[in-house]
Amino acid sequence: MSLDLFFQYLFAGLTYGAIYAIVAIGFNIIYNTTGIINFAQGEFVMLGGMIAISLMEFMPLGYAIAAAVLITMGIGAVIEILFIRWLESPSVLRMIIITIGISILLRESALHIWGESIRSLPYFYGNEITTFNLGSVHISPQVVWVIAACAVMMAGLSLFFKSTPIGREMRACAANRTAALLCGINTRNMVTLSFMLSAGIGALAGCVMSPITYTQYDSGASLAIKGFTVAILGGLGNSLAAVAAGVLLGIIEAFSVTVVPLAFQDAIAIAILLLILFVKPHGIFGSSEAARLKDF
């Protein structure tokens, strides 16, 4: 493999790794506040892209993306209120089944609304053949948007959780929900907010990646698997480690095309997930609490 081709694969891996990391961050936000593993997270990504594409007919791209994020956040809040809030101390297995059911419901609804056609947002800068050179490597400007979005989300979330009253209340719920309730924190509202925040992050990811990966009604399923793999690999609940794990998975997938057919690329994430769950279920950087997944 030539050095130029090596760097081309490396940047492709960084791009997809950033996408997986954003999905994993959505998993972690809800898990940290509620202990729930939301397998509908991939559908939030799909909805963000699809809604923005539809709104592009009526408004400029930037407004369409902003509106799509807000609408998806509203959907996340409705899902929590209708399907999650009324449950009293549900088991982990029950919550997994419920969120998988929500995922199927959202996917089938998207099929009826948008059909089976593959869609995409326009490139934020240039078009599909626009590139800039980094040495001898040709990089699409949209790749920069994806990586920048991941970096901005990480910085924004870190600032939100550490420097804002609501962020500190969400951290209190993550540390001890009962103690947070005794301190006067409305834990139910914090759970709803976590679903809204997770949905918004997923929707923004869906908009940024749409020009590169395209968007279809069923595109959320594979993203959920890979995002969950990254969340487990980095340690469930550790968003900073999820970025490192996402980059790792993205690079592995990018270079895997040199040794395995492209059709088997999705199997790599599943194989890594199974390996981690069997060997180190709390992840590379995670605490032993994530080992509870092993009980499934």
Coordinates of C-alpha atoms in Angstrom, one line a residue:
M1 CA 0.0 0.0 0.0
S2 CA 1.4 3.4 -1.0
L3 CA 1.7 6.2 1.6
D4 CA -0.9 8.3 -0.3
L5 CA -3.4 5.5 -0.2
F6 CA -2.7 4.9 3.5
F7 CA -3.5 8.5 4.4
Q8 CA -6.6 8.4 2.2
Y9 CA -7.9 5.4 4.1
L10 CA -6.9 7.1 7.4
F11 CA -9.0 10.2 6.7
A12 CA -11.9 8.0 5.6
G13 CA -11.6 6.2 8.9
L14 CA -11.5 9.4 10.9
T15 CA -14.6 10.6 9.1
Y16 CA -16.7 7.5 9.8
G17 CA -15.2 7.3 13.3
A18 CA -16.5 10.8 14.1
I19 CA -20.0 9.8 12.9
Y20 CA -19.9 6.7 15.1
A21 CA -18.6 8.7 18.0
I22 CA -21.5 11.2 17.8
V23 CA -24.0 8.4 17.8
A24 CA -22.2 6.8 20.8
I25 CA -22.3 10.2 22.7
G26 CA -26.1 10.1 22.3
F27 CA -26.2 6.6 23.9
N28 CA -24.0 7.9 26.7
I29 CA -26.1 11.0 27.5
I30 CA -29.3 8.9 28.1
Y31 CA -27.4 6.1 29.9
N32 CA -25.7 8.5 32.3
T33 CA -28.9 10.2 33.3
T34 CA -31.3 7.2 33.3
G35 CA -29.3 3.9 33.0
I36 CA -31.3 3.3 29.8
I37 CA -29.7 2.0 26.6
N38 CA -31.6 3.7 23.9
F39 CA -31.5 1.5 20.7
A40 CA -33.6 4.1 18.9
Q41 CA -30.6 6.5 18.8
G42 CA -29.8 5.5 15.2
E43 CA -33.4 6.6 14.2
F44 CA -32.8 10.1 15.6
V45 CA -29.9 10.3 13.2
M46 CA -32.0 9.2 10.3
L47 CA -34.9 11.5 11.2
G48 CA -32.6 14.5 11.4
G49 CA -31.4 14.0 7.9
M50 CA -34.8 13.1 6.4
I51 CA -36.6 16.1 8.0
A52 CA -33.9 18.5 6.9
I53 CA -34.1 17.2 3.4
S54 CA -37.9 17.7 3.4
L55 CA -37.6 21.2 4.9
M56 CA -35.0 22.2 2.2
E57 CA -38.0 22.7 -0.2
F58 CA -39.2 25.6 1.9
M59 CA -36.1 27.2 3.5
P60 CA -32.4 27.6 3.2
L61 CA -30.1 24.8 4.2
G62 CA -29.0 26.3 7.5
Y63 CA -32.6 27.0 8.7
A64 CA -33.6 23.5 7.5
I65 CA -30.9 21.9 9.6
A66 CA -31.8 24.0 12.7
A67 CA -35.5 23.2 12.3
A68 CA -34.8 19.5 11.8
V69 CA -32.7 19.4 15.0
L70 CA -35.5 21.1 17.0
I71 CA -38.2 18.9 15.6
T72 CA -36.2 15.8 16.3
M73 CA -35.6 17.0 19.9
G74 CA -39.4 17.3 20.2
I75 CA -39.8 13.8 19.0
G76 CA -37.3 12.6 21.6
A77 CA -39.3 14.4 24.3
V78 CA -42.6 12.8 23.1
I79 CA -41.0 9.4 23.1
E80 CA -39.8 9.7 26.6
I81 CA -43.1 11.0 27.9
L82 CA -45.2 8.3 26.1
F83 CA -43.0 5.2 26.5
I84 CA -40.5 5.8 29.3
R85 CA -41.8 8.1 32.0
W86 CA -44.6 6.0 33.3
L87 CA -42.4 3.0 33.9
E88 CA -41.5 2.2 37.5
S89 CA -38.0 0.7 38.0
P90 CA -38.1 -1.3 34.8
S91 CA -35.4 -4.0 34.2
V92 CA -32.6 -3.4 31.8
L93 CA -33.9 -6.1 29.5
R94 CA -37.4 -4.6 29.4
M95 CA -36.0 -1.2 28.5
I96 CA -33.9 -2.7 25.7
I97 CA -37.1 -4.3 24.2
I98 CA -39.0 -1.1 24.5
T99 CA -36.3 1.0 22.8
I100 CA -36.0 -1.6 20.0
G101 CA -39.8 -1.4 19.6
I102 CA -39.5 2.4 19.4
S103 CA -36.8 2.1 16.8
I104 CA -39.0 -0.2 14.7
L105 CA -41.9 2.2 15.1
L106 CA -39.8 5.2 13.9
R107 CA -38.3 3.3 11.0
E108 CA -41.7 2.1 9.7
S109 CA -43.1 5.6 10.1
A110 CA -40.3 7.0 8.1
L111 CA -40.9 4.4 5.4
H112 CA -44.6 5.5 5.1
I113 CA -43.6 9.2 5.1
W114 CA -40.6 9.2 2.8
G115 CA -40.7 5.8 1.0
E116 CA -37.7 3.7 0.2
S117 CA -35.8 6.3 -1.9
I118 CA -32.3 7.3 -1.0
R119 CA -31.9 11.0 -0.3
S120 CA -29.2 13.5 0.7
L121 CA -28.6 17.0 1.7
P122 CA -26.4 19.1 -0.6
Y123 CA -22.8 19.5 0.3
F124 CA -22.3 22.4 2.7
Y125 CA -19.5 23.7 0.5
G126 CA -18.9 22.8 -3.1
N127 CA -20.2 19.5 -4.4
E128 CA -19.3 15.8 -4.5
I129 CA -16.2 16.3 -6.6
T130 CA -14.9 19.3 -4.6
T131 CA -11.7 18.5 -2.7
F132 CA -8.8 20.2 -1.2
N133 CA -5.3 18.8 -1.0
L134 CA -3.6 18.0 2.3
G135 CA -0.2 17.0 0.9
S136 CA -1.0 14.4 -1.7
V137 CA -4.3 13.4 0.0
H138 CA -7.6 14.6 -1.5
I139 CA -10.2 15.5 1.1
S140 CA -13.8 16.5 0.7
P141 CA -14.7 19.7 2.6
Q142 CA -17.7 17.8 4.0
V143 CA -15.2 15.6 5.9
V144 CA -14.0 18.7 7.7
W145 CA -17.6 19.5 8.6
V146 CA -18.1 16.0 10.1
I147 CA -14.9 16.1 12.2
A148 CA -15.5 19.7 13.3
A149 CA -19.1 18.8 14.3
C150 CA -17.8 16.0 16.5
A151 CA -15.2 18.3 18.1
V152 CA -17.7 21.1 18.7
M153 CA -20.3 18.7 20.2
M154 CA -17.7 17.4 22.6
A155 CA -16.6 20.8 23.7
G156 CA -20.1 22.1 24.0
L157 CA -21.3 19.1 26.0
S158 CA -18.3 19.4 28.3
L159 CA -19.1 23.0 28.9
F160 CA -22.8 22.3 29.3
F161 CA -22.3 19.6 31.9
K162 CA -19.7 21.4 33.9
S163 CA -20.7 25.0 33.8
T164 CA -24.5 25.2 33.6
P165 CA -27.0 24.6 36.4
I166 CA -29.1 22.2 34.3
G167 CA -25.9 20.3 33.2
R168 CA -24.9 19.9 36.9
E169 CA -28.4 18.6 37.7
M170 CA -28.1 16.0 35.0
R171 CA -24.7 15.0 36.4
A172 CA -26.3 14.7 39.8
C173 CA -29.0 12.4 38.4
A174 CA -26.2 10.3 36.8
A175 CA -24.3 10.0 40.1
N176 CA -27.3 9.2 42.3
R177 CA -30.9 9.7 41.1
T178 CA -32.5 9.2 44.5
A179 CA -30.1 11.7 46.2
A180 CA -30.8 14.2 43.3
L181 CA -34.5 13.8 43.9
L182 CA -34.1 14.4 47.7
C183 CA -32.1 17.6 46.8
G184 CA -35.2 19.0 44.9
I185 CA -34.1 18.1 41.4
N186 CA -37.0 17.2 39.1
T187 CA -35.5 13.9 37.9
R188 CA -38.3 13.3 35.4
N189 CA -37.6 16.5 33.6
M190 CA -33.9 15.6 33.5
V191 CA -34.7 12.3 31.9
T192 CA -36.9 14.1 29.3
L193 CA -34.1 16.6 28.7
S194 CA -31.6 13.8 28.2
F195 CA -33.8 12.3 25.5
M196 CA -34.1 15.7 23.8
L197 CA -30.4 16.4 24.0
S198 CA -29.6 13.0 22.6
A199 CA -32.1 13.3 19.8
G200 CA -30.8 16.7 18.9
I201 CA -27.2 15.5 18.7
G202 CA -28.3 12.6 16.6
A203 CA -30.3 14.8 14.3
L204 CA -27.3 17.2 13.8
A205 CA -25.1 14.2 13.0
G206 CA -27.6 13.0 10.5
C207 CA -27.6 16.4 8.7
V208 CA -23.8 16.7 8.6
M209 CA -23.2 13.2 7.4
S210 CA -26.1 13.1 4.9
P211 CA -24.1 14.5 1.9
I212 CA -21.5 11.8 2.3
T213 CA -23.4 8.7 3.4
Y214 CA -26.9 9.5 2.1
T215 CA -30.0 9.0 4.1
Q216 CA -32.7 6.3 3.9
Y217 CA -35.5 5.2 6.1
D218 CA -33.6 2.2 7.4
S219 CA -30.1 3.8 7.7
G220 CA -30.5 4.2 11.5
A221 CA -30.2 0.5 12.3
S222 CA -26.6 0.0 11.2
L223 CA -25.6 3.3 12.8
A224 CA -27.2 2.3 16.1
I225 CA -25.2 -1.0 16.1
K226 CA -22.0 0.8 15.4
G227 CA -22.7 3.6 17.8
F228 CA -23.5 1.0 20.5
T229 CA -20.3 -0.8 19.7
V230 CA -18.3 2.4 20.1
A231 CA -20.1 3.2 23.4
I232 CA -19.2 -0.2 24.7
L233 CA -15.7 -0.2 23.4
G234 CA -15.0 3.2 25.0
G235 CA -16.8 2.3 28.2
L236 CA -20.5 2.9 28.5
G237 CA -21.1 6.5 29.8
N238 CA -17.7 7.8 28.9
S239 CA -18.2 10.2 26.0
L240 CA -14.6 11.3 25.7
A241 CA -13.5 7.7 25.4
A242 CA -16.3 7.2 22.8
V243 CA -14.5 9.6 20.5
A244 CA -11.3 7.5 20.7
A245 CA -13.2 4.3 20.3
G246 CA -15.2 5.7 17.3
V247 CA -12.0 6.8 15.6
L248 CA -10.5 3.3 16.2
L249 CA -13.6 1.5 14.7
G250 CA -13.7 3.9 11.8
I251 CA -10.0 3.3 11.0
I252 CA -10.4 -0.5 11.3
E253 CA -13.4 -0.4 8.9
A254 CA -11.6 1.8 6.4
F255 CA -8.5 -0.4 6.2
S256 CA -10.6 -3.6 6.3
V257 CA -11.6 -3.1 2.7
T258 CA -8.1 -4.1 1.7
V259 CA -8.6 -7.6 3.1
V260 CA -12.3 -8.3 3.2
P261 CA -15.1 -7.5 0.7
L262 CA -17.1 -4.3 1.3
A263 CA -20.3 -6.3 1.8
F264 CA -18.8 -7.7 5.1
Q265 CA -17.8 -4.3 6.5
D266 CA -20.8 -4.1 8.8
A267 CA -19.9 -7.5 10.3
I268 CA -16.7 -6.1 11.6
A269 CA -18.6 -3.9 14.1
I270 CA -20.7 -6.8 15.3
A271 CA -17.6 -9.0 15.7
I272 CA -15.9 -6.3 17.7
L273 CA -19.0 -5.8 19.9
L274 CA -19.3 -9.5 20.6
L275 CA -15.6 -9.7 21.4
I276 CA -15.7 -6.8 23.8
L277 CA -18.9 -8.2 25.5
F278 CA -17.2 -11.5 26.1
V279 CA -13.7 -10.4 27.0
K280 CA -14.1 -6.9 28.6
P281 CA -17.8 -6.0 28.8
H282 CA -17.0 -2.7 30.6
G283 CA -14.9 -1.5 27.6
I284 CA -11.3 -0.4 27.3
F285 CA -11.8 2.8 29.3
G286 CA -15.0 2.0 31.1
S287 CA -15.9 1.1 34.7
S288 CA -17.1 -2.2 35.8
E289 CA -20.7 -0.9 35.9
A290 CA -21.0 -1.5 32.2
A291 CA -20.4 -5.1 32.8
R292 CA -24.1 -5.4 33.6
L293 CA -24.6 -5.8 29.9
K294 CA -23.0 -9.2 30.2
D295 CA -26.1 -10.4 32.0
F296 CA -28.3 -10.2 28.9

